[in-house]
Structures are given as structure tokens and as C-alpha cells.
Coordinates of C-alpha atoms and ligand atoms in Angstrom, one line a residue:
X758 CA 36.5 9.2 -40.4
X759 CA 32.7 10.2 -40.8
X760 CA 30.9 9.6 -37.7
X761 CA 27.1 8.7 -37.2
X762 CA 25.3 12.1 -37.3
X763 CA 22.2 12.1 -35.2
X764 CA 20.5 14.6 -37.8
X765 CA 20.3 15.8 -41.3
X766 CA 22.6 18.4 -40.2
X767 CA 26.1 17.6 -40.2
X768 CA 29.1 19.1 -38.4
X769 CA 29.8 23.0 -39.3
X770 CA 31.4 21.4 -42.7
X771 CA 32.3 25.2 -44.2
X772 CA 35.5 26.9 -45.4
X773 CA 35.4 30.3 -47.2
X774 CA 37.9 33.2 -47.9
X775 CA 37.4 36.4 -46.2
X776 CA 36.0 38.8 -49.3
X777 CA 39.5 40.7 -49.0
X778 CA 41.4 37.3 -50.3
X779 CA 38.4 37.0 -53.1
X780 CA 39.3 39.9 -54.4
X781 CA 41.3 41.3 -57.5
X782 CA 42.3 44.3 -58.0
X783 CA 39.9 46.1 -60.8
X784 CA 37.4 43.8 -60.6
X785 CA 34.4 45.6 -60.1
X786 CA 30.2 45.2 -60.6
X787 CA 29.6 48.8 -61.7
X788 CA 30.7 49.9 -65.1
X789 CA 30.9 53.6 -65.0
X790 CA 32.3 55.5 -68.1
X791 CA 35.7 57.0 -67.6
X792 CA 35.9 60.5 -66.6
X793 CA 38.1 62.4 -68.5
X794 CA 40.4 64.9 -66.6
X795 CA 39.0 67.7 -67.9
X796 CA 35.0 67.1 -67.7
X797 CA 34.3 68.3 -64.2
X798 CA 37.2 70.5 -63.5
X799 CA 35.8 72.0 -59.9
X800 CA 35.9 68.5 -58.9
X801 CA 39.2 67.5 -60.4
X802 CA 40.9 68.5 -57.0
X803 CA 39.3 65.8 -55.1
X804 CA 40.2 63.4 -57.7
X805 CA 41.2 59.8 -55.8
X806 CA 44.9 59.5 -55.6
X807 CA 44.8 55.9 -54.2
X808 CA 42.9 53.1 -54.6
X809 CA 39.9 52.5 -52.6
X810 CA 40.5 50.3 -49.9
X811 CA 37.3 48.0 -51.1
X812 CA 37.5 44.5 -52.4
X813 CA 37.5 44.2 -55.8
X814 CA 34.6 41.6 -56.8
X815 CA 32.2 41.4 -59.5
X816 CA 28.6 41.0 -58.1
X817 CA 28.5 37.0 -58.4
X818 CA 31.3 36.4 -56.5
X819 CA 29.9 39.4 -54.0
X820 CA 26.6 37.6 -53.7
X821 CA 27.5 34.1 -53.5
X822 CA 30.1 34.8 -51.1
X823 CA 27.6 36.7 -48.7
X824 CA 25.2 33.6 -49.6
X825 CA 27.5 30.9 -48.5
X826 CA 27.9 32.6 -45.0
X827 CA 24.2 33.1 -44.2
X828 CA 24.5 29.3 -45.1
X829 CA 27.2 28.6 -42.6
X830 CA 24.6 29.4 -38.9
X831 CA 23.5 26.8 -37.0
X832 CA 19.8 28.0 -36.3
X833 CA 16.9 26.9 -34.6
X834 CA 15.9 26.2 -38.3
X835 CA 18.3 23.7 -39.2
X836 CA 18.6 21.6 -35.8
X837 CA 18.4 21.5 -32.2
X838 CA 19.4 24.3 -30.2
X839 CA 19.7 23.7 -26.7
X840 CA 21.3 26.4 -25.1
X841 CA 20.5 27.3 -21.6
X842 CA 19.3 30.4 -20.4
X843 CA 19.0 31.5 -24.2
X844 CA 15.4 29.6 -24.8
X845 CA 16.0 28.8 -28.4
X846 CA 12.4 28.2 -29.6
X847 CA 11.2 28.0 -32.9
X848 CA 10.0 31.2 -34.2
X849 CA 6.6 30.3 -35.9
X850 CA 6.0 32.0 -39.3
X851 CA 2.8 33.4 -38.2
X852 CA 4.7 35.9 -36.2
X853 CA 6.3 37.0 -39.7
X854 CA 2.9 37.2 -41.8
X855 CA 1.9 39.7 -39.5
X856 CA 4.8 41.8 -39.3
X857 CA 4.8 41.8 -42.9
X858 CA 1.1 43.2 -43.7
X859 CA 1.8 46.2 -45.3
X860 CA 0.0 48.5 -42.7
X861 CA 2.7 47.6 -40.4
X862 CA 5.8 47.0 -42.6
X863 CA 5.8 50.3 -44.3
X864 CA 5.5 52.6 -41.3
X865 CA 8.1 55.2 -40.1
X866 CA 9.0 55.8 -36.6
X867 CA 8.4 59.8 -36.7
X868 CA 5.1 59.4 -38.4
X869 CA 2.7 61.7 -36.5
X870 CA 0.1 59.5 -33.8
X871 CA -3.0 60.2 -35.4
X872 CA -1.4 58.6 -38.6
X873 CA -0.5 55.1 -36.7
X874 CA -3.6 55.1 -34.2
X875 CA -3.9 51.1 -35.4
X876 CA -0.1 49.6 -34.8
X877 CA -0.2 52.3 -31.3
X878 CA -3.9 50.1 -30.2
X879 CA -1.5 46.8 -31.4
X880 CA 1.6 47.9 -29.0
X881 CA -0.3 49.4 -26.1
X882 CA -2.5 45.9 -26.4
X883 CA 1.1 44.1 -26.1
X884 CA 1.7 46.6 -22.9
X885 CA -1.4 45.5 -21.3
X886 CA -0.9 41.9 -22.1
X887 CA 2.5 42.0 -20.8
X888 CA 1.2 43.7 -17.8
X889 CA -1.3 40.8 -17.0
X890 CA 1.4 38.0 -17.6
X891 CA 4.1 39.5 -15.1
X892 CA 1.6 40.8 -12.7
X893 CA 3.1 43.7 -12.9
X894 CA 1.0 46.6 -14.6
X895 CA 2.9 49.3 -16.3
X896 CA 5.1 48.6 -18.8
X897 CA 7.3 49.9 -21.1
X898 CA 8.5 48.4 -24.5
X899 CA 11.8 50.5 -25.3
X900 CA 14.2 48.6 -24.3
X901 CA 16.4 46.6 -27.2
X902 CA 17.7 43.6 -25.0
X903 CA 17.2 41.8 -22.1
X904 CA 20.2 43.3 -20.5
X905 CA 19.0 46.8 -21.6
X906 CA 15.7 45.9 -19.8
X907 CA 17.9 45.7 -16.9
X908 CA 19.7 48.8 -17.0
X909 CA 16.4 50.6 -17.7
X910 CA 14.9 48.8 -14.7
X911 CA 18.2 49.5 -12.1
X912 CA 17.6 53.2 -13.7
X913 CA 14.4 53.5 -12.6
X914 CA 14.9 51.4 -8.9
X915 CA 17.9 54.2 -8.6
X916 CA 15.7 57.4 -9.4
X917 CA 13.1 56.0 -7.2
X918 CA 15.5 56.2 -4.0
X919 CA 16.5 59.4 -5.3
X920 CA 13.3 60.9 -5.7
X921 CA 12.6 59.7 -1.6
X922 CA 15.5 61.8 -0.4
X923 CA 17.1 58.1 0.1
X924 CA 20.3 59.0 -2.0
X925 CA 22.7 56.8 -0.3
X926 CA 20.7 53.6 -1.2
X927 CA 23.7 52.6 -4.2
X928 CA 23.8 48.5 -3.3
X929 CA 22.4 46.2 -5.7
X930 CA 22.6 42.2 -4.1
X931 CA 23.5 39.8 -6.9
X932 CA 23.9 36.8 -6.7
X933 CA 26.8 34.3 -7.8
X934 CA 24.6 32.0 -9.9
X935 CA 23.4 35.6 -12.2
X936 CA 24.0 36.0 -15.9
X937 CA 26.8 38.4 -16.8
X938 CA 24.7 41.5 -17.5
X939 CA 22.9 42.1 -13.7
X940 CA 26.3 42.9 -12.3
X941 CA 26.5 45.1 -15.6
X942 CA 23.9 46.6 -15.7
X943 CA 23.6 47.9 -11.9
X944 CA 27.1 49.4 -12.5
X945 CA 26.0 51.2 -16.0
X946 CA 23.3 52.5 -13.6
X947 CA 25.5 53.9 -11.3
X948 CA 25.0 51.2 -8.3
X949 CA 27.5 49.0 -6.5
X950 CA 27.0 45.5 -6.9
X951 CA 27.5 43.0 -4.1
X952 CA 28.1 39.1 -5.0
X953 CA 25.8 36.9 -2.8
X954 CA 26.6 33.5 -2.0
X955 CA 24.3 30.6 -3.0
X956 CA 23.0 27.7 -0.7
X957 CA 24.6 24.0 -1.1
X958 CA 21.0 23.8 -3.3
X959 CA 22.2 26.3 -5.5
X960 CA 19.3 29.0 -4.5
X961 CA 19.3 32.0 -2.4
X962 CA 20.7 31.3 1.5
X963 CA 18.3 33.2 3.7
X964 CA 20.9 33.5 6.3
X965 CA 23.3 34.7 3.8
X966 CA 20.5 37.7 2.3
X967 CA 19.9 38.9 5.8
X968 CA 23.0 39.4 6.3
X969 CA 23.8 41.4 3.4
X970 CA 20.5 43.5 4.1
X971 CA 20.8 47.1 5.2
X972 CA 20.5 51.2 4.9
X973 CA 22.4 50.8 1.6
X974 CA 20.5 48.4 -0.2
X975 CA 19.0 49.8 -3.6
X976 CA 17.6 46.3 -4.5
X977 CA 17.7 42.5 -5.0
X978 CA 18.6 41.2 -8.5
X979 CA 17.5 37.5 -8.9
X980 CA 16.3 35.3 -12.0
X981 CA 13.6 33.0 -10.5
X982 CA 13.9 30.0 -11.4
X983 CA 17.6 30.5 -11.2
X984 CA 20.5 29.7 -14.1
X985 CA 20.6 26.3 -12.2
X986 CA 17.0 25.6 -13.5
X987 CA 15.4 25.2 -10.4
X988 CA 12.5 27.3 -8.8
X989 CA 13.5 29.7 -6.0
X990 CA 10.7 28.2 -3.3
X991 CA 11.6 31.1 -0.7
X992 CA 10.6 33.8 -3.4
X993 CA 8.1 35.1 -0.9
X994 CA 10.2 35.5 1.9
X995 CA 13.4 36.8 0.2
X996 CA 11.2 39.8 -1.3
X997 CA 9.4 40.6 2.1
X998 CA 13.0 40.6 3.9
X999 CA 14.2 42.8 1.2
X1000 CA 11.1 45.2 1.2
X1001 CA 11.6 45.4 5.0
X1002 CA 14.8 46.3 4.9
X1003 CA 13.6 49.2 2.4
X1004 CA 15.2 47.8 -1.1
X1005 CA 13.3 46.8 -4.7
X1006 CA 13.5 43.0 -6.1
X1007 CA 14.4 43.4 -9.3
X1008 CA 13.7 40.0 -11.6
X1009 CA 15.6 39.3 -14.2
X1010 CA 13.2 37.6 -16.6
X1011 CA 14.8 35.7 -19.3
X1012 CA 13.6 32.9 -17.3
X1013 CA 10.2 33.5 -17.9
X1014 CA 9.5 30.6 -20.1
X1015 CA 9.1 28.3 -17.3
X1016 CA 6.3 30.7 -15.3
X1017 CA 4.0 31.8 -18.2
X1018 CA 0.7 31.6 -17.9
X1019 CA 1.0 29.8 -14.6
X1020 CA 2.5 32.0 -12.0
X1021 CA 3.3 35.9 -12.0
X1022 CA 6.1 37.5 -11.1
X1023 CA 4.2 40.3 -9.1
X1024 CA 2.2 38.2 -7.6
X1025 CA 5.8 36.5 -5.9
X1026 CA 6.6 40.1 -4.5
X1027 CA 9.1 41.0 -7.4
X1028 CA 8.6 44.9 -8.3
X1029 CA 10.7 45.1 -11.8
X1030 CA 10.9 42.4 -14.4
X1031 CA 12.4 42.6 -17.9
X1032 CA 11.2 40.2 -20.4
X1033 CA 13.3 38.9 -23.0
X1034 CA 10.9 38.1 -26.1
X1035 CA 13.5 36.9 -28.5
X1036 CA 13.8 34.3 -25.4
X1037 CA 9.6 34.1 -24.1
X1038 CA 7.5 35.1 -26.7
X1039 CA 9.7 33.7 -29.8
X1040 CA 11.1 36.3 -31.7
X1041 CA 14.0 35.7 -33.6
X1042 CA 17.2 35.1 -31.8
X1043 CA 20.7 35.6 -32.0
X1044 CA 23.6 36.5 -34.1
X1045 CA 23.4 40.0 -32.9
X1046 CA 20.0 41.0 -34.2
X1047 CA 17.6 43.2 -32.9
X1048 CA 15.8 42.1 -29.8
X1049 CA 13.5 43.4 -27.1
X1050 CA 13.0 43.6 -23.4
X1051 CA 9.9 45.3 -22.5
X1052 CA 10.2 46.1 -18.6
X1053 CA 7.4 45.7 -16.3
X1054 CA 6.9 47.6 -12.8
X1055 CA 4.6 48.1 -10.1
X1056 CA 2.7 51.2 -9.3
X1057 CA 5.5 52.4 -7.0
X1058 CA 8.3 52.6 -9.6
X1059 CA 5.8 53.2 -12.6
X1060 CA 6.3 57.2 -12.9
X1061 CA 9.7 56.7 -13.7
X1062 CA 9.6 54.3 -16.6
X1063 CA 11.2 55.4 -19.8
X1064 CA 9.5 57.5 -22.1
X1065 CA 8.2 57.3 -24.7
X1066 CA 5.8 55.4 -24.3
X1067 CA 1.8 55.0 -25.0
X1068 CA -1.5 55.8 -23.4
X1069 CA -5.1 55.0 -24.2
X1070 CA -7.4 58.4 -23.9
X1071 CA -10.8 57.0 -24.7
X1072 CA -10.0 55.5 -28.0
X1073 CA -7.1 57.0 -29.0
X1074 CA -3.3 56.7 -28.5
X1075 CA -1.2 58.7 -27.8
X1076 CA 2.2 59.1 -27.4
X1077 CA 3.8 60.8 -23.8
X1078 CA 7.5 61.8 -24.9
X1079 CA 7.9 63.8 -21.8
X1080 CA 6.9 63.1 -18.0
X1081 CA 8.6 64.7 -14.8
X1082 CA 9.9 61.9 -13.0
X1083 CA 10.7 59.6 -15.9
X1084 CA 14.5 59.0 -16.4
X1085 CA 14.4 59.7 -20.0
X1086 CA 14.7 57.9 -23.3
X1087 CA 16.5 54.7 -23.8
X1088 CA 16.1 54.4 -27.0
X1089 CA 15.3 55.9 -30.5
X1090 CA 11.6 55.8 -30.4
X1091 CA 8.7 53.5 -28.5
X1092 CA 10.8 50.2 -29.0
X1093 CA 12.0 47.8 -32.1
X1094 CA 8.1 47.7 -33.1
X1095 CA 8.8 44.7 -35.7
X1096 CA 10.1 42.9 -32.5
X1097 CA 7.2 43.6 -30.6
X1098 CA 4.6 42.8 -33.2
X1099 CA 5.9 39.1 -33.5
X1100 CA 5.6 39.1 -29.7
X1101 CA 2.5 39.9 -29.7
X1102 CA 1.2 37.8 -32.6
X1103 CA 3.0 34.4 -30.4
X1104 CA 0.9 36.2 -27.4
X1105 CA -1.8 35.9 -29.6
X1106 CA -1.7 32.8 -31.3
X1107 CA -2.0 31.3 -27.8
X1108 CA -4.2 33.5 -25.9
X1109 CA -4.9 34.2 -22.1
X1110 CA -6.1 30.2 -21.7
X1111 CA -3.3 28.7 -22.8
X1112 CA -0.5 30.9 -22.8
X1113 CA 0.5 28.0 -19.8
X1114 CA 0.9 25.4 -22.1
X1115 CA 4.5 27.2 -23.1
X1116 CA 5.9 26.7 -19.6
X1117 CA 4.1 23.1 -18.7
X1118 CA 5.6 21.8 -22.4
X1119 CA 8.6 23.2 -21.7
X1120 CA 9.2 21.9 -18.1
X1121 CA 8.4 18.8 -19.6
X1122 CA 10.7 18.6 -22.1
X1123 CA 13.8 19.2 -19.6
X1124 CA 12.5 16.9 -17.0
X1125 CA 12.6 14.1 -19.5
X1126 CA 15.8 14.7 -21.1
X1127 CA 17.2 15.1 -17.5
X1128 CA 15.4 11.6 -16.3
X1129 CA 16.8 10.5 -19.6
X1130 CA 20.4 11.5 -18.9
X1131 CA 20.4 11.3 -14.9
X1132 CA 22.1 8.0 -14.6
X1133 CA 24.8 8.9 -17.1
X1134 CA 25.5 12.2 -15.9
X1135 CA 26.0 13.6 -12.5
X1136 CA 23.4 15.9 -11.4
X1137 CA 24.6 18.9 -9.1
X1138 CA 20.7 19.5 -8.1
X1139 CA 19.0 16.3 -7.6
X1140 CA 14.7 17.1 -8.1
X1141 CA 12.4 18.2 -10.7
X1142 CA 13.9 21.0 -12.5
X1143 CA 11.8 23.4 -14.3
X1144 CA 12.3 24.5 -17.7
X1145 CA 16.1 24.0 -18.0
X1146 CA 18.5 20.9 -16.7
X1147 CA 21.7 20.9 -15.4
X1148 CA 24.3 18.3 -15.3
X1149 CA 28.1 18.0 -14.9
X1150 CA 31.1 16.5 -16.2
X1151 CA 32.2 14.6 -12.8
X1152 CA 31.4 10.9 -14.1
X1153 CA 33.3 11.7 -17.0
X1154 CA 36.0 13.6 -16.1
X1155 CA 37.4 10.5 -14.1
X1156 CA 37.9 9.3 -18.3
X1157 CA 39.8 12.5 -18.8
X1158 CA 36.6 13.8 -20.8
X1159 CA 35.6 17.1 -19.5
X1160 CA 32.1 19.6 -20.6
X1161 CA 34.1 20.9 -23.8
X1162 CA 34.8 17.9 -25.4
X1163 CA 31.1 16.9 -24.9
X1164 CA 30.1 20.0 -26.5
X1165 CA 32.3 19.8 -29.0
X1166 CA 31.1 16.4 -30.0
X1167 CA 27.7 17.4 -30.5
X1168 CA 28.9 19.7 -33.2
X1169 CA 29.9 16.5 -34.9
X1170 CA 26.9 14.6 -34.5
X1171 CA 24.5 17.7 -35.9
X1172 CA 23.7 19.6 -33.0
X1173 CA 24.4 22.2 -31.4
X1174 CA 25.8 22.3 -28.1
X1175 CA 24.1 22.9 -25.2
X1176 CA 25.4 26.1 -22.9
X1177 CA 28.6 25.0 -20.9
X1178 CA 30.5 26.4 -17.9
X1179 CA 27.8 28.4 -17.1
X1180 CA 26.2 29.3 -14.1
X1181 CA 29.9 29.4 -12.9
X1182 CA 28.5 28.4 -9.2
X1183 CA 28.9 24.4 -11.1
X1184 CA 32.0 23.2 -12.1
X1185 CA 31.8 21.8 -15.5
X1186 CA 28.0 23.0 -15.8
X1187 CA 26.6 21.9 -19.0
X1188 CA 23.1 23.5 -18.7
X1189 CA 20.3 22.1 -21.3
X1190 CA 16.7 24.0 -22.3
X1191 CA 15.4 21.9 -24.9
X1192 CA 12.4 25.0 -25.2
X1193 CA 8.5 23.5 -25.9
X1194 CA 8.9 23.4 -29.3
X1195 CA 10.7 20.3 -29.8
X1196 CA 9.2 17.1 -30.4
X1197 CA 9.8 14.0 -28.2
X1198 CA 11.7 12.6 -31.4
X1199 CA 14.1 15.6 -31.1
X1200 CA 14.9 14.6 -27.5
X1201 CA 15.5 11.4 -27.9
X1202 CA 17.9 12.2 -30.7
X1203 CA 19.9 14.6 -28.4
X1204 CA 19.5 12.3 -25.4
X1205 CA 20.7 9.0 -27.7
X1206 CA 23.5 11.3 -28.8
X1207 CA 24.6 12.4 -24.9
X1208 CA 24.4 8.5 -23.8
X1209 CA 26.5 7.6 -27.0
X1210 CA 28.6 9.8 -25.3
X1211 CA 28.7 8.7 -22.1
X1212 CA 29.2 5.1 -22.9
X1213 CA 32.3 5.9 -24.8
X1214 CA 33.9 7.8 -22.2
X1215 CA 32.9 4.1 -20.1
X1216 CA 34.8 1.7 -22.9
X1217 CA 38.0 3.8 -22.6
X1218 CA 36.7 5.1 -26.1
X1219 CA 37.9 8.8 -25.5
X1220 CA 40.0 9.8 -28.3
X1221 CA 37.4 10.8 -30.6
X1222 CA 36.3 13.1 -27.5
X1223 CA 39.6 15.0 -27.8
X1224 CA 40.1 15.5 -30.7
X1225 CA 36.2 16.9 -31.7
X1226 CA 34.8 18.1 -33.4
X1227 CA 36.1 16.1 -36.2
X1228 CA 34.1 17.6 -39.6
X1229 CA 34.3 21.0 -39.3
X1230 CA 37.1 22.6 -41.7
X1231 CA 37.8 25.1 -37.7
X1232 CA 38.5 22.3 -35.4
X1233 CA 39.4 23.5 -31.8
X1234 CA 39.6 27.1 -31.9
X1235 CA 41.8 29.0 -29.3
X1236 CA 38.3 31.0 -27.7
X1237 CA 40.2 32.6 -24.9
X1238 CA 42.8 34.1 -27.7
X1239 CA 39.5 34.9 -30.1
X1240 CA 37.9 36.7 -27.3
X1241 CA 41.0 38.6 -25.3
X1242 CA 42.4 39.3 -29.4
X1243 CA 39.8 39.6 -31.7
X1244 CA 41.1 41.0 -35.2
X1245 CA 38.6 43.0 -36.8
X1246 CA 40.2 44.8 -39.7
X1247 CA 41.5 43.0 -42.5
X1248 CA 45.5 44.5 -42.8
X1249 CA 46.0 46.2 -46.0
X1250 CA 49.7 46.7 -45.9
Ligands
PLP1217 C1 19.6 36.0 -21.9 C2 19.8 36.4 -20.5 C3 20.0 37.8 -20.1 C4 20.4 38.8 -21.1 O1 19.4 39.0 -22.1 P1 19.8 39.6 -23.6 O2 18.5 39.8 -24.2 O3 20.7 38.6 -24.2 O4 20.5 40.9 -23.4 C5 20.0 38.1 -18.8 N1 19.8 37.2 -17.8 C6 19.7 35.9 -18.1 C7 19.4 34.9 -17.0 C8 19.6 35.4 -19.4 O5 19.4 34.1 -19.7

């Protein structure tokens, strides 16, 4: 059975042979001559005695294998993407003309300052801009991910206290609505994390903070607005309570895309924000490729920021590669500069008046999928959400349907699927960021699809539900096996 797709994109209609079961033996796509036993004889005792343990392939079959995969992904430029908390935006290809101007592509990451004054002007430019947008001025650009921007940052809060003589400060508040990596990341650092409870409203409990908030606190760790989508109104208050009790707010900033251009980070009391720009500022995005999240701090925590990293001495740029009190180097060199430069190019592209169109489009888009969807889906936070929206499975699950089979239905009907079972404070969670880059069109294609949905798990109509998604070749796929089991290495008896 075919169903309706909802978008030139069908299911994930793909089946391919690892390259190992491709392969036969002496097939090869370099002809070298045959060496004869004798002609190198000082070599002749490290002479092969086994076969290589390479697949045997002549180059077509090599590249049209390798070209069918990159064919396989699902990206942001071959349907809708809305997975929360991950801001799949559509990178625009202006970011890539720039990168690609040769003055930039062909550099190399040792060459000496004075030979790259112009792309150091470009990336301490980014530093400033970032600066501005978080509200928090100094800035540093080495970090490789959002959850490296986090360890950097909890690195930096740590040798702070340290550097005060206030060594015993080790407790980093989290709380149960945070992504994966803050609890991560403060134990990388060193710290002890502490779970805090959310309110019935899914945001931070005063009550529950003060409680927590002592002599031992090294700092806050909160995403504003939260992985429910919504804003945290008490921002003020929470940061002054923490401050008073002598501990840093750390923001974790992969939220950002709801707050730029429009409100600043600083400016809510937060002292250490990473920004994610594969999520904010629309550089390319997963399947394990390079990223970046620049961290910004306040003047406080600024000495100990990573180095290298690049100041402005009249008009040139240089490069500091060692300073006191910083914690070190995080990384290889300033950052992933090819990262940045996109960044910075999106940053441009907008400019200082209307870098807050980003968030007002994209709080827009998830109000009106989430008005779309509110009567067919229960809604865990009732109100305007900002630039995510979450909803349940609870109307459905009295069907038998639960989040996964919804998920796995989209796959079917050309889409991918939104994030599910996450933040794990829901039950069921199926958390949507349509991102500002999609047209109303788009929305109504995912929000016809969601209702179709809906209405079938209404008529009794579930069976399709279970048993999606129903093209792919890979139906239902045992994840927690694939995860806990993974096997890497092709056996070769
Ligand atoms: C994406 C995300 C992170 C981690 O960022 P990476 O760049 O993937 O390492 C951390 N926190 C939240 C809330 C996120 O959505």
C-alpha cells in the first residue's frame, strides 16, 4: 500500500549493501605493475603475507556506492525538519559564497598573524557581534559544539571560584527539563551536578531553587526559554537569588533562536552563554559535522576564557595564545573558522535592525502550528509558546497510538519527524520547531499531515499507525538494541 505523501519526498525508500558485501576479492581501481620478488630486495622482507583487509571494488562501484548514501539523508534540503531543540533552519547559500572566496578557503591554521590580518578583522568582528547579541561582551569562538561551549563555560565558572580562594564551590543546579550535555558537561568539568525539580508549568520553582541554594553552589545551568518552549518569566529573580547566594547562571543557549535581536541574555542576569550557530545563526547541521559554540561571558569571568583567541591593537590583530588566568586551549586553533565565517555572513546578511525578525518569524511559525494542532493534540503547557511547541500523545494514546508511531508516520508521509520523548519532564513529549525559514505552505503541510493523523487514531483507523513507517526498505528498527549494541566493524572471519 502507497500512502498519500504530503511532499515530493517520500518515505526513506533506500536499500544498499555495506561496501564489504560489494566487494570481490581482486577487484581493484589501481592497476599497479607486478613487482617481481627480486626488484626491491631490502623491501622484500615486508612483503604482504595476507590479504589486505579492504574491500575489493573498482572505482564505479566505490563511487556510486558512497553516492547513493549521501543520497539516502533526510536534510533541511529535501523537506521539513522539525526537530526540537535542534533549530533546523535552512542554511542560505550566501553563507557558502563567502566561505568559498579564495582569500578565506585556502588559508592554513598556523599561518603567521600578519599573513591573515583580513579573516582575524572578519572573526574578531563575529566576537564583537556576538558580544552585542548576548549582552555579554567577551567572547570566545573555540569551542566545536554547543555542548563543548558548555564544558568550556563550567571550566571557566570552576576556575573562577578557584581563583577566589572559594574551592569548595563544586555544585552545578540543573534542572530536570535540561538537554543531556549540562549534566555532562559540569561533570567533564569537574563539578557535581544536582537535578532540580520543575514547577507544574514546566519552569523553574522558586521555592524549589532556594532551597537548593547554598555555600556549595558553583552555578545555575538553565536554557531560557526552556526544552518545553516556553519563556522562563522569573529569569530576573532566579539569577539575583543565585548571585546572592554567591554562584554563576550559566545559559545554555541553543535556544537562542527565539531571543535574537529582541532580548539579551546579559541583560536577564545570565553571566555565561554558549551559542550554538549550526542551531542560531544557520550553519550547517548535523550528521556529525563540524559545528561551533562560541561562549560569551561577562567581565567577571572574562580573564579565564580559553585561549587563543583575538584582540584588536589599533588596527591590527593579534593573536593571545597565552594569558595567566585563562584555563587553556580547547581546541586546535581559534575555532572551526569555516563555521564561523557562515555565521557571520547570516549575522550579516540581516544586520543589527533586523537580526529580530529571526526570532519574531520563528515564534510565529510554532504558535501557528501549535493553534493549528491544539484541539487535536493535548497540550501539557497551555499559552503562547515561543519558538518551539509541545504537545503529547494523551488524546491518542486512549487509541493505543502512542508519540513513536506518530513519528514514525511522518517518515511515511515525507517528513521528518519532529523530536519525541524529549524534555523527559513530559510524557510522550513530541516537541516541534518548525525554525523561520519555512513557509506557511510548509506548515500547513505538516499540520494537514498531524490532523490526518489524529483523525485516524478517532475512526479506530490505527493499524497503519503500528505498523509505520510503511516505505522504507528498515521498518521499525530495535533503537534501544542499536544504541546499547552498536556494531561497528564489519567481521572478517
Ligand atoms: C542542541 C542542544 C545542546 C547541545 O548542542 P550541540 O551543538 O549539539 O553540542 C545543548 N542544549 C540544548 C537545549 C540543545 O538544544
Amino acid at each position: 500500500m502507497s500512502p498519500t505523501t504530503y511532499s515530493a519526498a517520500s518515505g526513506l525508500q533506500h536499500e544498499e549493501a555495506l561496501l564489504f558485501e560489494h566487494a570481490h576479492e581482486d577487484a581493484t581501481s589501481i592497476a599497479l605493475p607486478g613487482i617481481a620478488g627480486d626488484a626491491c630486495p631490502e623491501l622484500a622482507a615486508f612483503a604482504r603475507q595476507t590479504p589486505a583487509l579492504i574491500p575489493g571494488l573498482s572505482e564505479p562501484e566505490a563511487v556510486r556506492h558512497f553516492v547513493r548514501l549521501s543520497q539516502w539523508n533526510h536534510g533541511i534540503e529535501t523537506g521539513f525538519y522539525p526537530l526540537g531543540s535542534c533549530t533546523m533552519k535552512y542554511n542560505p547559500r550566501v553563507n557558502e559564497q563567502v566561505v568559498r572566496l579564495p582569500g578565506l578557503a585556502g588559508l592554513h591554521p598556523e599561518q603567521p598573524d600578519d599573513s591573515v590580518q583580513g579573516v582575524l578583522a572578519l572573526l574578531f568582528e563575529l566576537q564583537q557581534w556576538l558580544g552585542e547579541i548576548s549582552g555579554l561582551p567577551h567572547v570566545t569562538l573555540q569551542p566545536a559544539a554547543g555542548a563543548h561551549g558548555e564544558l568550556a563555560g563550567m571550566m571557566v565558572i570552576r576556575a573562577y571560584h578557584d581563583a577566589r580562594g572559594d574551592t569548595t564551590r563544586r555544585k552545578v543546579l540543573v534542572p530536570d527539563s535540561a538537554h543531556g550535555t549540562n549534566p555532562a558537561s559540569a561533570v567533564l568539568a569537574g563539578l557535581e551536578t544536582v537535578e532540580i525539580k520543575s514547577g507544574a508549568d514546566g519552569r523553574i520553582d522558586l521555592e524549589v531553587l532556594k532551597a537548593h541554594l547554598d555555600d556549595d553552589v558553583a552555578a545555575l545551568m538553565l536554557t531560557n526559554p526552556n526544552t518545553t518552549g516556553m519563556f522562563e518569566s522569573d529569569i530576573a529573580e532566579i539569577c539575583e537569588l543565585v548571585h546572592a547566594a554567591g554562584g554563576m547562571v550559566y545559559g545554555d543557549g541553543a535556544n537562542l533562536n527565539a531571543l535574537v535581536g529582541l532580548a539579551r541574555p546579559g541583560d536577564m542576569g545570565i553571566d555565561c552563554l554558549h551559542i550554538n550557530v549550526h542551531k542560531t545563526f544557520s550553519t550547517p547541521h548535523g550528521g556529525g559535522g563540524p559545528g561551533a559554540g562560541p561562549v560569551a561571558v561577562n567581565d567577571a569571568l572574562a580573564p579565564f576564557l580559553p585561549v587563543p583567541r583575538i584582540e584588536r591593537h589599533d588596527n591590527t590583530f593579534r593573536v593571545v595564545r597565552k594569558d595567566a588566568k585563562s584555563i587553556g586551549a580547547i581546541f586546535g586553533s581559534i575555532g572551526q573558522v569555516g563555521v564561523l565565517l557562515r555565521a557571520a555572513a547570516y549575522i550579516a546578511a540581516f544586520g543589527r535592525n533586523h537580526l529580530h525578525r529571526i526570532a519574531e518569524d520563528a515564534v510565529l511559525n510554532a504558535n501557528y502550528v501549535l493553534n493549528r494542532l491544539k484541539d487535536a493534540y493535548h497540550v501539557p503547557f497551555p499559552g503562547l509558546c515561543k519558538h518551539e511547541c509541545l504537545l503529547t500523545d494523551a488524546l491518542q494514546e486512549k487509541h493505543g497510538v502512542k508519540t513513536l508511531d506518530i513519528a514514525k508516520r511522518l517518515i511515511d508521509l515525507g517528513m521528518h519527524p519532529m523530536t519525541v520523548y524529549f524534555p523527559l519532564i513530559v510524557h510522550g513529549a513530541m516537541l516541534i520547531e518548525p525554525t523561520e525559514t519555512e513557509a506557511r505552505e510548509t506548515l500547513d503541510t505538516f499540520c494537514d499531515a498531524m490532523l490526518e493523523i489524529a483523525a485516524a487514531c478517532e475512526a479506530g483507523d490505527t493499524e497503519a499507525l503500528h505498523a509505520a513507517p510503511l516505505i522504507p526498505f528498515r521498518r521499525r528498527l530495535d533503537e534501544t538494541q542499536a544504541a546499547r549494541k552498536p556494531v561497528l566493524v564489519w567481521p572478517l572471519n
